[in-house]
Amino acid sequence: MTTRPTAPPTTRPTPTPLPTPTPALSRAELVRRDVRFAPLMARPALVRGVRRLLSVLALVAIDAVAVLLGLYGALAFKLILQNEPVDSAAIWSVEQQGLPLAAITLVLVFAKNGLYAPREQRGGSARVLSSVTLATLVVAILIRASGWEFKTYYIFYASWFVVSFLVLALRASYESITALVLDWLSFERRALLVGSPSQIEPVAVSLERSKEHARVPYRVVGRHALVAGVGSENAVGGAQELRQALDPQAVDEVILTGPAGPDASVLELLEVCRLRGLPVRLAPTAAELLSHSLHAVPALGLPLFELRPPVLSGVAFYAKRVFDIVVASLLLILLSPVIAASALAVKLYDRGPVIFRSRRVGVDETVFDCLKLRTMRVGAAAEQAVLEESNEADGALFKIRRDPRVTPVGRFLRRFSIDELPQLVNVLRGEMSMVGPRPLPERDYARLDDLHKKRYLVLPGMTGLWQVAGRARLSFDELVRLDFYYIESWSIWLDLTVLIKTVPAVLGRRGAW
């Protein structure tokens, strides 16, 4: 009998254990995993949110009170004009019919136009007036469409005037009071600058200078170059230092300066700041600011942007030109006694010529004679080469705080910018505008680089944002930034605002040399 060989026992592979089922997450846990949840719960973001909410509620209350008092004032004034007694009960019975619609419309229009934005982003009096005007027109159209009959439209233009005045007055009071409170609390924005080392320092200087005239001043608490590895827990060197510097208790916001580095590094920085509730803002370089503006253009499957040069053209140009002619003509008539008295003072002082023709570079780099009342002794232009070493201005500008060539009469004229009033004639000639970039002398123009010469794409102005923002206290780069911001944001309202703000800036001799 043969014995059949015993087969070796077969070994079955050990079955892979099934993964332990993940317990179902509650709805609250799922919400917390949403990337949008972390910033909302971060303490700095929560504090900012509460502060913003209180600010918006206060402004809404102010605007509603302005509408309430404005309608009441308009109706009461009409009764006074008609020699009738002011009956508050009768006025209220009429006012309450249109008050809800007027208040809601005003608040919605204000919200649409950014008048409830953060303090540094809210528009000024120009935006307020245009918004009140739009709200008044909307209310008038809605009421008229609802079938109300009016013998006169007095209530609309009267309430527009009173409401505009009250909104401006109450908001100005709110801004002043809150500014005093913030100043008393030493409130400031602590900024961490991150990006290109060559761009950090100019931005830091501009932010530090903002303490003199900003609504909420900045304080630079750190400067860091952006490197890879910011978001990594194992980041070393500069990346580790930057990660530690992103402390919500010590930093209020992060400002990217110029070309910040690889896209991955920027994304890492944004992710870390998002998780810690820190806002990130971008400070554009001069090239980005001065080159062109981007406008989205619809395209199939590919987002495109149209490049438009920063110039005023078409209807905008003609509207601005008409505005210049009207305003310059009125000012020339009103200020002619001041110009005549100043010209007489210049003539009596040294018997020299009254008008000085300064060769300036204007639009499209065209040279023209900028008219000024002479403020220096005769022959002063020939002495400038000797004084070049005493120049106190940066960039291409030439300024000396106590120029020895200026006469006593000229010093007085310069303090209040009276010497520049003859430039109203330049405006009428079409060589200048009332508001715009300041024209530079040929000497300064020759020292500009090609980038800065883009200021000459528009008519130069008698005044501009540089004048109301600090004049001689501003650096040349800041002057150029303001010029191109003005071109991008131009409107008739902005021109009116700049002209109105020029008066206290000149009378207060703010930044004048």
Coordinates of C-alpha atoms in Angstrom, one line a residue:
M1 CA 0.0 0.0 0.0
T2 CA 1.4 3.3 -1.0
T3 CA 0.9 6.2 1.2
R4 CA -0.2 9.4 -0.5
P5 CA 2.0 12.3 0.5
T6 CA 0.5 14.7 2.8
A7 CA 0.0 18.1 1.3
P8 CA 1.4 21.0 3.2
P9 CA -1.3 23.0 5.0
T10 CA -2.4 26.0 3.0
T11 CA -2.0 29.4 4.6
R12 CA -4.8 31.8 4.0
P13 CA -3.9 35.4 3.8
T14 CA -5.0 37.4 6.9
P15 CA -7.9 39.6 5.9
T16 CA -7.3 43.3 6.1
P17 CA -9.3 44.8 8.9
L18 CA -12.0 47.1 7.8
P19 CA -11.5 50.8 8.7
T20 CA -13.3 51.9 11.8
P21 CA -16.3 53.8 10.7
T22 CA -15.9 57.5 11.4
P23 CA -18.6 58.7 13.7
A24 CA -21.1 61.0 12.1
L25 CA -20.2 64.6 12.7
S26 CA -22.8 66.9 14.1
R27 CA -24.0 69.9 12.1
A28 CA -22.1 72.2 14.5
E29 CA -18.8 70.3 14.0
L30 CA -19.3 70.3 10.2
V31 CA -19.8 74.1 10.3
R32 CA -16.7 74.6 12.3
R33 CA -14.7 72.8 9.6
D34 CA -15.8 75.2 7.0
V35 CA -12.8 77.4 6.1
R36 CA -15.0 80.5 6.5
F37 CA -15.7 79.8 10.1
A38 CA -12.3 80.4 11.7
P39 CA -12.0 84.1 10.9
L40 CA -15.4 84.7 12.3
M41 CA -14.5 83.2 15.6
A42 CA -11.0 84.6 15.9
R43 CA -10.9 87.2 18.7
P44 CA -9.4 90.1 16.6
A45 CA -12.0 89.6 13.9
L46 CA -14.8 89.3 16.5
V47 CA -13.7 92.6 18.1
R48 CA -13.5 94.3 14.7
G49 CA -16.9 93.0 13.8
V50 CA -18.5 94.4 17.0
R51 CA -16.8 97.7 16.6
R52 CA -18.0 98.0 13.0
L53 CA -21.5 97.0 14.0
L54 CA -21.6 99.8 16.6
S55 CA -20.2 102.3 14.1
V56 CA -22.8 101.4 11.4
L57 CA -25.7 101.5 13.9
A58 CA -24.5 105.0 15.1
L59 CA -24.3 106.3 11.6
V60 CA -27.7 104.9 10.6
A61 CA -29.2 106.5 13.7
I62 CA -27.6 109.8 12.7
D63 CA -28.9 109.7 9.2
A64 CA -32.4 108.7 10.4
V65 CA -32.5 111.6 12.8
A66 CA -31.3 113.9 10.0
V67 CA -34.2 112.8 7.8
L68 CA -36.7 113.3 10.7
L69 CA -35.4 116.8 11.6
G70 CA -34.9 117.7 8.0
L71 CA -38.5 117.0 7.0
Y72 CA -39.8 118.7 10.1
G73 CA -37.6 121.7 9.5
A74 CA -38.7 122.0 5.8
L75 CA -42.4 121.9 6.8
A76 CA -42.0 124.3 9.7
F77 CA -40.0 126.8 7.6
K78 CA -42.9 126.8 5.0
L79 CA -45.4 127.7 7.7
I80 CA -43.1 130.5 8.9
L81 CA -42.9 131.9 5.4
Q82 CA -46.7 131.8 5.2
N83 CA -47.0 133.7 8.5
E84 CA -48.8 130.7 10.1
P85 CA -48.1 129.3 13.5
V86 CA -45.8 126.2 13.7
D87 CA -48.1 123.4 14.8
S88 CA -45.9 120.4 15.7
A89 CA -48.9 118.0 15.8
A90 CA -50.0 119.0 12.3
I91 CA -46.4 118.8 10.9
W92 CA -46.0 115.3 12.4
S93 CA -49.3 114.1 10.9
V94 CA -48.0 115.0 7.5
E95 CA -44.4 114.0 8.1
Q96 CA -45.1 110.5 9.3
Q97 CA -46.7 109.6 5.9
G98 CA -43.4 109.9 4.0
L99 CA -40.8 109.5 6.8
P100 CA -40.4 105.7 6.7
L101 CA -39.9 105.7 2.9
A102 CA -37.5 108.7 3.0
A103 CA -35.4 107.2 5.9
I104 CA -35.2 103.7 4.4
T105 CA -34.3 105.1 0.9
L106 CA -31.6 107.3 2.3
V107 CA -30.0 104.5 4.3
L108 CA -30.1 102.1 1.4
V109 CA -28.5 104.7 -1.0
F110 CA -25.9 105.5 1.6
A111 CA -25.1 101.8 2.1
K112 CA -24.8 101.4 -1.7
N113 CA -22.4 104.3 -1.9
G114 CA -20.2 103.1 0.9
L115 CA -21.1 105.7 3.5
Y116 CA -21.3 103.0 6.2
A117 CA -17.8 101.7 5.3
P118 CA -15.0 101.8 7.8
R119 CA -13.8 105.2 8.9
E120 CA -10.8 105.4 6.4
Q121 CA -13.0 104.3 3.5
R122 CA -16.1 106.4 3.9
G123 CA -16.6 109.2 1.4
G124 CA -16.6 112.8 2.3
S125 CA -19.1 115.7 1.7
A126 CA -19.1 115.1 -2.0
R127 CA -20.4 111.6 -1.7
V128 CA -22.9 112.6 1.0
L129 CA -24.4 115.3 -1.2
S130 CA -24.6 113.1 -4.3
S131 CA -26.2 110.4 -2.2
V132 CA -28.8 112.7 -0.6
T133 CA -29.6 114.0 -4.1
L134 CA -30.1 110.5 -5.5
A135 CA -32.3 109.5 -2.5
T136 CA -34.4 112.6 -2.9
L137 CA -35.0 111.8 -6.6
V138 CA -35.9 108.2 -5.8
V139 CA -38.4 109.2 -3.1
A140 CA -39.9 111.9 -5.4
I141 CA -40.4 109.3 -8.2
L142 CA -41.9 106.7 -5.9
I143 CA -44.3 109.1 -4.2
R144 CA -45.3 110.6 -7.5
A145 CA -45.8 107.1 -9.0
S146 CA -48.0 106.1 -6.0
G147 CA -50.6 108.8 -7.0
W148 CA -49.8 111.6 -4.6
E149 CA -50.7 115.0 -6.0
F150 CA -48.6 118.1 -5.3
K151 CA -49.4 121.7 -5.9
T152 CA -45.7 122.5 -5.3
Y153 CA -42.5 120.5 -5.1
Y154 CA -41.2 122.6 -2.3
I155 CA -41.0 119.7 0.2
F156 CA -38.5 117.9 -2.0
Y157 CA -35.9 120.7 -2.7
A158 CA -36.4 122.2 0.8
S159 CA -35.9 118.8 2.5
W160 CA -32.9 118.1 0.3
F161 CA -31.3 121.3 1.5
V162 CA -32.1 120.8 5.2
V163 CA -31.3 117.1 5.2
S164 CA -28.0 117.6 3.4
F165 CA -27.0 120.2 5.9
L166 CA -28.0 118.1 8.9
V167 CA -26.3 114.9 7.6
L168 CA -23.1 116.8 7.0
A169 CA -23.2 118.5 10.4
L170 CA -24.2 115.5 12.4
R171 CA -21.7 113.2 10.6
A172 CA -18.9 115.8 11.1
S173 CA -19.7 116.0 14.8
Y174 CA -19.7 112.2 15.0
E175 CA -16.3 112.1 13.2
S176 CA -14.9 114.8 15.5
I177 CA -16.1 113.1 18.7
T178 CA -15.0 109.6 17.8
A179 CA -11.7 111.0 16.6
L180 CA -11.2 112.7 20.0
V181 CA -12.1 109.4 21.8
L182 CA -9.8 107.4 19.6
D183 CA -7.0 109.9 20.2
W184 CA -7.6 109.8 23.9
L185 CA -7.4 106.0 23.8
S186 CA -4.3 106.3 21.7
F187 CA -6.0 104.1 19.1
E188 CA -3.9 103.2 16.1
R189 CA -3.4 100.4 13.5
R190 CA -0.5 98.2 14.1
A191 CA 0.8 97.1 10.7
L192 CA 3.2 94.4 9.9
L193 CA 4.9 95.0 6.5
V194 CA 5.7 91.9 4.5
G195 CA 7.1 91.7 1.0
S196 CA 10.0 93.0 -1.1
P197 CA 12.7 94.5 1.1
S198 CA 13.2 97.4 -1.5
Q199 CA 9.6 98.4 -1.2
I200 CA 9.1 98.0 2.6
E201 CA 10.9 101.1 3.7
P202 CA 9.1 103.6 1.4
V203 CA 5.7 102.2 2.5
A204 CA 6.8 102.4 6.2
V205 CA 7.8 106.0 5.8
S206 CA 4.4 106.9 4.2
L207 CA 2.5 105.0 6.9
E208 CA 4.4 106.7 9.8
R209 CA 3.8 110.1 8.2
S210 CA 0.1 109.3 8.2
K211 CA 0.0 110.0 11.9
E212 CA -0.1 113.7 11.1
H213 CA -3.3 113.8 9.1
A214 CA -4.9 110.3 9.0
R215 CA -8.3 109.6 10.6
V216 CA -6.7 106.5 12.2
P217 CA -2.9 106.5 12.2
Y218 CA -0.7 103.6 11.4
R219 CA 2.2 102.3 13.5
V220 CA 4.7 99.9 11.8
V221 CA 5.4 97.1 14.3
G222 CA 7.6 95.0 12.1
R223 CA 9.2 94.5 8.7
H224 CA 9.7 91.0 7.1
A225 CA 10.7 89.7 3.7
L226 CA 8.3 87.1 2.4
V227 CA 9.8 83.7 2.1
A228 CA 8.5 80.2 1.5
G229 CA 7.4 78.0 4.4
V230 CA 5.4 80.6 6.2
G231 CA 2.5 78.3 6.8
S232 CA 4.6 75.3 7.8
E233 CA 4.9 74.2 11.4
N234 CA 8.5 73.3 10.7
A235 CA 9.4 76.6 9.1
V236 CA 12.9 77.8 9.9
G237 CA 14.8 81.0 9.7
G238 CA 13.0 84.0 8.3
A239 CA 9.8 82.0 7.7
Q240 CA 9.7 81.0 11.4
E241 CA 10.3 84.6 12.5
L242 CA 7.5 85.8 10.2
R243 CA 5.1 83.2 11.5
Q244 CA 5.8 84.2 15.1
A245 CA 5.3 87.9 14.2
L246 CA 1.8 87.2 12.9
D247 CA 0.4 87.5 16.4
P248 CA -3.2 88.8 16.5
Q249 CA -2.4 90.3 19.9
A250 CA 0.4 92.5 18.5
V251 CA -0.7 93.1 14.9
D252 CA -3.9 94.5 13.5
E253 CA -3.3 94.0 9.8
V254 CA -0.6 92.8 7.4
I255 CA 0.4 94.9 4.5
L256 CA 2.0 93.4 1.4
T257 CA 4.5 95.7 -0.2
G258 CA 5.2 95.4 -3.9
P259 CA 6.2 92.1 -5.6
A260 CA 6.0 89.9 -2.6
G261 CA 7.5 86.7 -3.9
P262 CA 6.3 83.3 -5.2
D263 CA 2.6 82.7 -5.4
A264 CA 2.9 79.8 -3.0
S265 CA 4.4 82.0 -0.3
V266 CA 1.6 84.6 -0.7
L267 CA -1.0 81.9 -0.4
E268 CA 0.7 80.5 2.7
L269 CA 0.7 84.0 4.2
L270 CA -3.0 84.5 3.4
E271 CA -3.9 81.2 4.9
V272 CA -2.0 81.9 8.2
C273 CA -3.6 85.4 8.4
R274 CA -7.0 83.9 7.7
L275 CA -6.7 81.4 10.5
R276 CA -5.6 84.1 12.9
G277 CA -8.2 86.7 11.8
L278 CA -5.7 89.2 10.4
P279 CA -6.7 91.2 7.4
V280 CA -4.2 91.5 4.5
R281 CA -3.8 94.6 2.4
L282 CA -1.7 95.3 -0.7
A283 CA 0.4 98.5 -1.1
P284 CA 0.9 98.9 -4.9
T285 CA 4.2 99.9 -6.3
A286 CA 4.6 103.1 -8.2
A287 CA 4.7 101.2 -11.4
E288 CA 1.4 99.4 -10.6
L289 CA -0.2 102.6 -9.6
L290 CA 0.9 104.7 -12.4
S291 CA 0.7 102.4 -15.4
H292 CA -2.9 101.5 -16.2
S293 CA -6.2 100.6 -14.7
L294 CA -7.8 97.2 -15.2
H295 CA -11.4 96.7 -16.3
A296 CA -13.0 93.2 -16.6
V297 CA -14.1 92.3 -20.1
P298 CA -16.4 89.2 -20.7
A299 CA -14.8 86.5 -22.8
L300 CA -15.7 82.9 -23.5
G301 CA -13.8 80.6 -21.1
L302 CA -11.1 83.1 -20.2
P303 CA -11.2 86.1 -17.9
L304 CA -9.8 89.1 -19.8
F305 CA -9.0 92.6 -18.5
E306 CA -8.9 95.8 -20.6
L307 CA -6.0 98.1 -20.0
R308 CA -7.0 101.8 -20.0
P309 CA -4.5 104.6 -19.6
P310 CA -5.2 106.9 -16.6
V311 CA -6.5 109.9 -18.5
L312 CA -9.8 111.8 -18.7
S313 CA -11.3 111.7 -22.2
G314 CA -14.6 112.1 -24.0
V315 CA -17.6 113.4 -22.0
A316 CA -15.5 113.4 -18.7
F317 CA -12.9 115.8 -20.3
Y318 CA -15.6 118.2 -21.6
A319 CA -17.5 118.2 -18.3
K320 CA -14.3 119.0 -16.5
R321 CA -13.4 121.7 -19.0
V322 CA -16.8 123.4 -18.6
F323 CA -16.4 123.2 -14.8
D324 CA -13.0 124.8 -15.0
I325 CA -14.1 127.7 -17.2
V326 CA -17.2 128.5 -15.0
V327 CA -15.3 128.3 -11.6
A328 CA -12.2 130.1 -12.9
S329 CA -14.3 133.0 -14.3
L330 CA -16.2 133.4 -11.0
L331 CA -13.1 133.3 -8.9
L332 CA -11.3 135.7 -11.1
I333 CA -14.1 138.2 -10.7
L334 CA -14.5 137.7 -7.0
L335 CA -10.7 137.8 -6.2
S336 CA -9.7 140.5 -8.6
P337 CA -9.4 143.1 -5.7
V338 CA -7.1 140.7 -3.8
I339 CA -5.0 140.2 -6.9
A340 CA -4.8 143.9 -7.6
A341 CA -3.8 144.8 -4.0
S342 CA -1.1 142.1 -4.0
A343 CA 0.2 143.3 -7.4
L344 CA 0.5 146.8 -6.1
A345 CA 2.4 145.6 -3.0
V346 CA 4.9 143.7 -5.2
K347 CA 5.4 146.8 -7.4
L348 CA 5.8 149.2 -4.5
Y349 CA 8.4 147.0 -2.7
D350 CA 11.2 147.0 -5.3
R351 CA 9.6 148.5 -8.5
G352 CA 10.3 145.3 -10.4
P353 CA 7.9 143.4 -12.6
V354 CA 4.7 142.2 -11.0
I355 CA 4.1 138.9 -12.9
F356 CA 6.7 136.1 -13.0
R357 CA 6.4 133.7 -15.9
S358 CA 7.6 130.3 -14.7
R359 CA 8.3 127.9 -17.5
R360 CA 6.3 124.7 -16.6
V361 CA 5.6 121.4 -18.3
G362 CA 2.0 120.7 -18.9
V363 CA -0.2 118.1 -20.6
D364 CA 1.5 116.0 -23.2
E365 CA 4.8 117.5 -22.0
T366 CA 4.0 120.9 -23.6
V367 CA 5.9 123.8 -22.0
F368 CA 3.9 126.9 -21.1
D369 CA 4.2 130.1 -19.0
C370 CA 2.7 129.5 -15.6
L371 CA 1.7 132.9 -14.3
K372 CA 2.5 133.9 -10.7
L373 CA 2.8 137.1 -8.7
R374 CA 6.6 137.6 -8.3
T375 CA 7.6 136.6 -4.8
M376 CA 11.5 136.7 -5.2
R377 CA 13.9 139.5 -5.9
V378 CA 14.6 140.3 -9.6
G379 CA 17.1 137.9 -11.1
A380 CA 16.4 135.1 -8.6
A381 CA 16.2 132.4 -11.2
A382 CA 19.8 132.8 -12.1
E383 CA 20.8 132.2 -8.5
Q384 CA 19.2 128.7 -8.2
A385 CA 22.3 126.8 -9.4
V386 CA 24.2 128.1 -6.4
L387 CA 21.4 127.0 -4.0
E388 CA 21.1 123.4 -5.3
E389 CA 23.2 122.1 -2.4
S390 CA 20.6 123.6 0.0
N391 CA 17.7 121.7 -1.5
E392 CA 15.5 120.2 1.2
A393 CA 12.9 118.4 -0.9
D394 CA 13.2 114.8 -2.1
G395 CA 12.9 113.3 -5.5
A396 CA 12.9 115.8 -8.4
L397 CA 11.6 118.7 -6.5
F398 CA 13.5 121.8 -5.5
K399 CA 12.4 123.6 -2.3
I400 CA 14.1 125.5 0.5
R401 CA 12.2 126.2 3.7
R402 CA 13.8 129.7 4.1
D403 CA 14.8 130.6 0.6
P404 CA 16.9 133.8 0.8
R405 CA 15.6 135.0 -2.5
V406 CA 12.1 135.5 -1.3
T407 CA 11.1 139.0 -0.5
P408 CA 9.0 139.9 2.7
V409 CA 6.0 140.6 0.5
G410 CA 6.5 137.4 -1.4
R411 CA 6.8 135.4 1.8
F412 CA 3.3 136.7 2.9
L413 CA 1.9 135.9 -0.6
R414 CA 3.3 132.4 -0.5
R415 CA 1.9 131.6 3.0
F416 CA -1.6 132.0 1.7
S417 CA -0.9 131.0 -2.0
I418 CA -2.0 134.4 -3.2
D419 CA 0.9 134.4 -5.6
E420 CA -0.8 131.6 -7.6
L421 CA -4.1 133.4 -8.2
P422 CA -3.0 134.6 -11.7
Q423 CA -3.0 131.0 -12.8
L424 CA -6.8 131.4 -13.1
V425 CA -5.8 133.0 -16.5
N426 CA -3.9 129.8 -17.3
V427 CA -7.1 127.8 -16.6
L428 CA -9.1 130.0 -18.9
R429 CA -6.5 129.6 -21.6
G430 CA -6.8 125.8 -21.4
E431 CA -3.2 125.4 -20.2
M432 CA -4.2 124.3 -16.7
S433 CA -7.2 123.0 -14.8
M434 CA -8.6 124.0 -11.4
V435 CA -7.8 120.6 -9.9
G436 CA -5.1 118.2 -11.1
P437 CA -1.4 117.3 -10.8
R438 CA 0.8 120.2 -10.0
P439 CA 2.9 121.4 -13.0
L440 CA 6.6 121.2 -12.4
P441 CA 9.3 123.6 -13.6
E442 CA 11.6 122.5 -16.4
R443 CA 14.4 122.0 -13.9
D444 CA 12.3 119.5 -11.9
Y445 CA 10.8 117.8 -15.0
A446 CA 14.3 117.1 -16.4
R447 CA 15.0 114.9 -13.2
L448 CA 11.9 112.8 -13.6
D449 CA 12.0 109.2 -14.8
D450 CA 9.8 107.9 -17.5
L451 CA 7.3 106.4 -15.0
H452 CA 6.7 109.7 -13.2
K453 CA 6.2 111.6 -16.4
K454 CA 2.8 109.8 -16.8
R455 CA 1.5 112.7 -14.6
Y456 CA 1.5 114.7 -17.7
L457 CA -1.3 112.7 -19.4
V458 CA -3.8 115.3 -18.0
L459 CA -4.0 119.1 -17.6
P460 CA -2.0 120.2 -14.5
G461 CA -4.0 121.9 -11.8
M462 CA -3.9 124.9 -9.5
T463 CA -4.7 122.7 -6.6
G464 CA -5.0 119.0 -6.0
L465 CA -5.1 116.2 -3.4
W466 CA -1.5 117.0 -2.6
Q467 CA -2.5 120.5 -1.5
V468 CA -5.2 119.3 0.9
A469 CA -3.1 116.4 2.2
G470 CA 0.0 118.2 3.3
R471 CA 1.7 120.0 0.5
A472 CA 5.4 120.2 1.3
R473 CA 5.2 117.6 4.0
L474 CA 4.6 114.9 1.4
S475 CA 7.3 113.0 -0.3
F476 CA 7.5 113.1 -4.1
D477 CA 6.3 109.5 -4.4
E478 CA 3.3 110.3 -2.2
L479 CA 2.5 113.3 -4.4
V480 CA 2.6 111.1 -7.5
R481 CA 0.3 108.5 -5.9
L482 CA -2.2 111.1 -5.0
D483 CA -2.2 112.5 -8.5
F484 CA -3.0 109.2 -10.1
Y485 CA -5.6 108.3 -7.5
Y486 CA -7.3 111.6 -8.4
I487 CA -7.3 110.7 -12.1
E488 CA -8.8 107.3 -11.4
S489 CA -11.5 108.7 -9.0
W490 CA -12.3 111.9 -10.8
S491 CA -15.8 113.4 -10.6
I492 CA -17.3 116.9 -10.4
W493 CA -18.0 116.2 -6.8
L494 CA -14.4 115.4 -6.1
D495 CA -13.3 118.6 -7.8
L496 CA -15.7 120.6 -5.6
T497 CA -14.5 118.8 -2.5
V498 CA -10.8 119.5 -3.3
L499 CA -11.6 123.1 -3.9
I500 CA -13.5 123.5 -0.7
K501 CA -10.8 121.7 1.3
T502 CA -8.1 123.9 -0.3
V503 CA -9.4 127.0 1.5
P504 CA -8.8 125.8 5.1
A505 CA -5.5 124.1 4.0
V506 CA -4.3 127.4 2.6
L507 CA -5.6 129.6 5.4
G508 CA -4.1 127.2 7.9
R509 CA -0.8 127.3 6.0
R510 CA -0.8 123.5 6.3
G511 CA 2.5 122.2 4.9
A512 CA 3.4 125.5 3.3
W513 CA 7.1 126.5 2.9

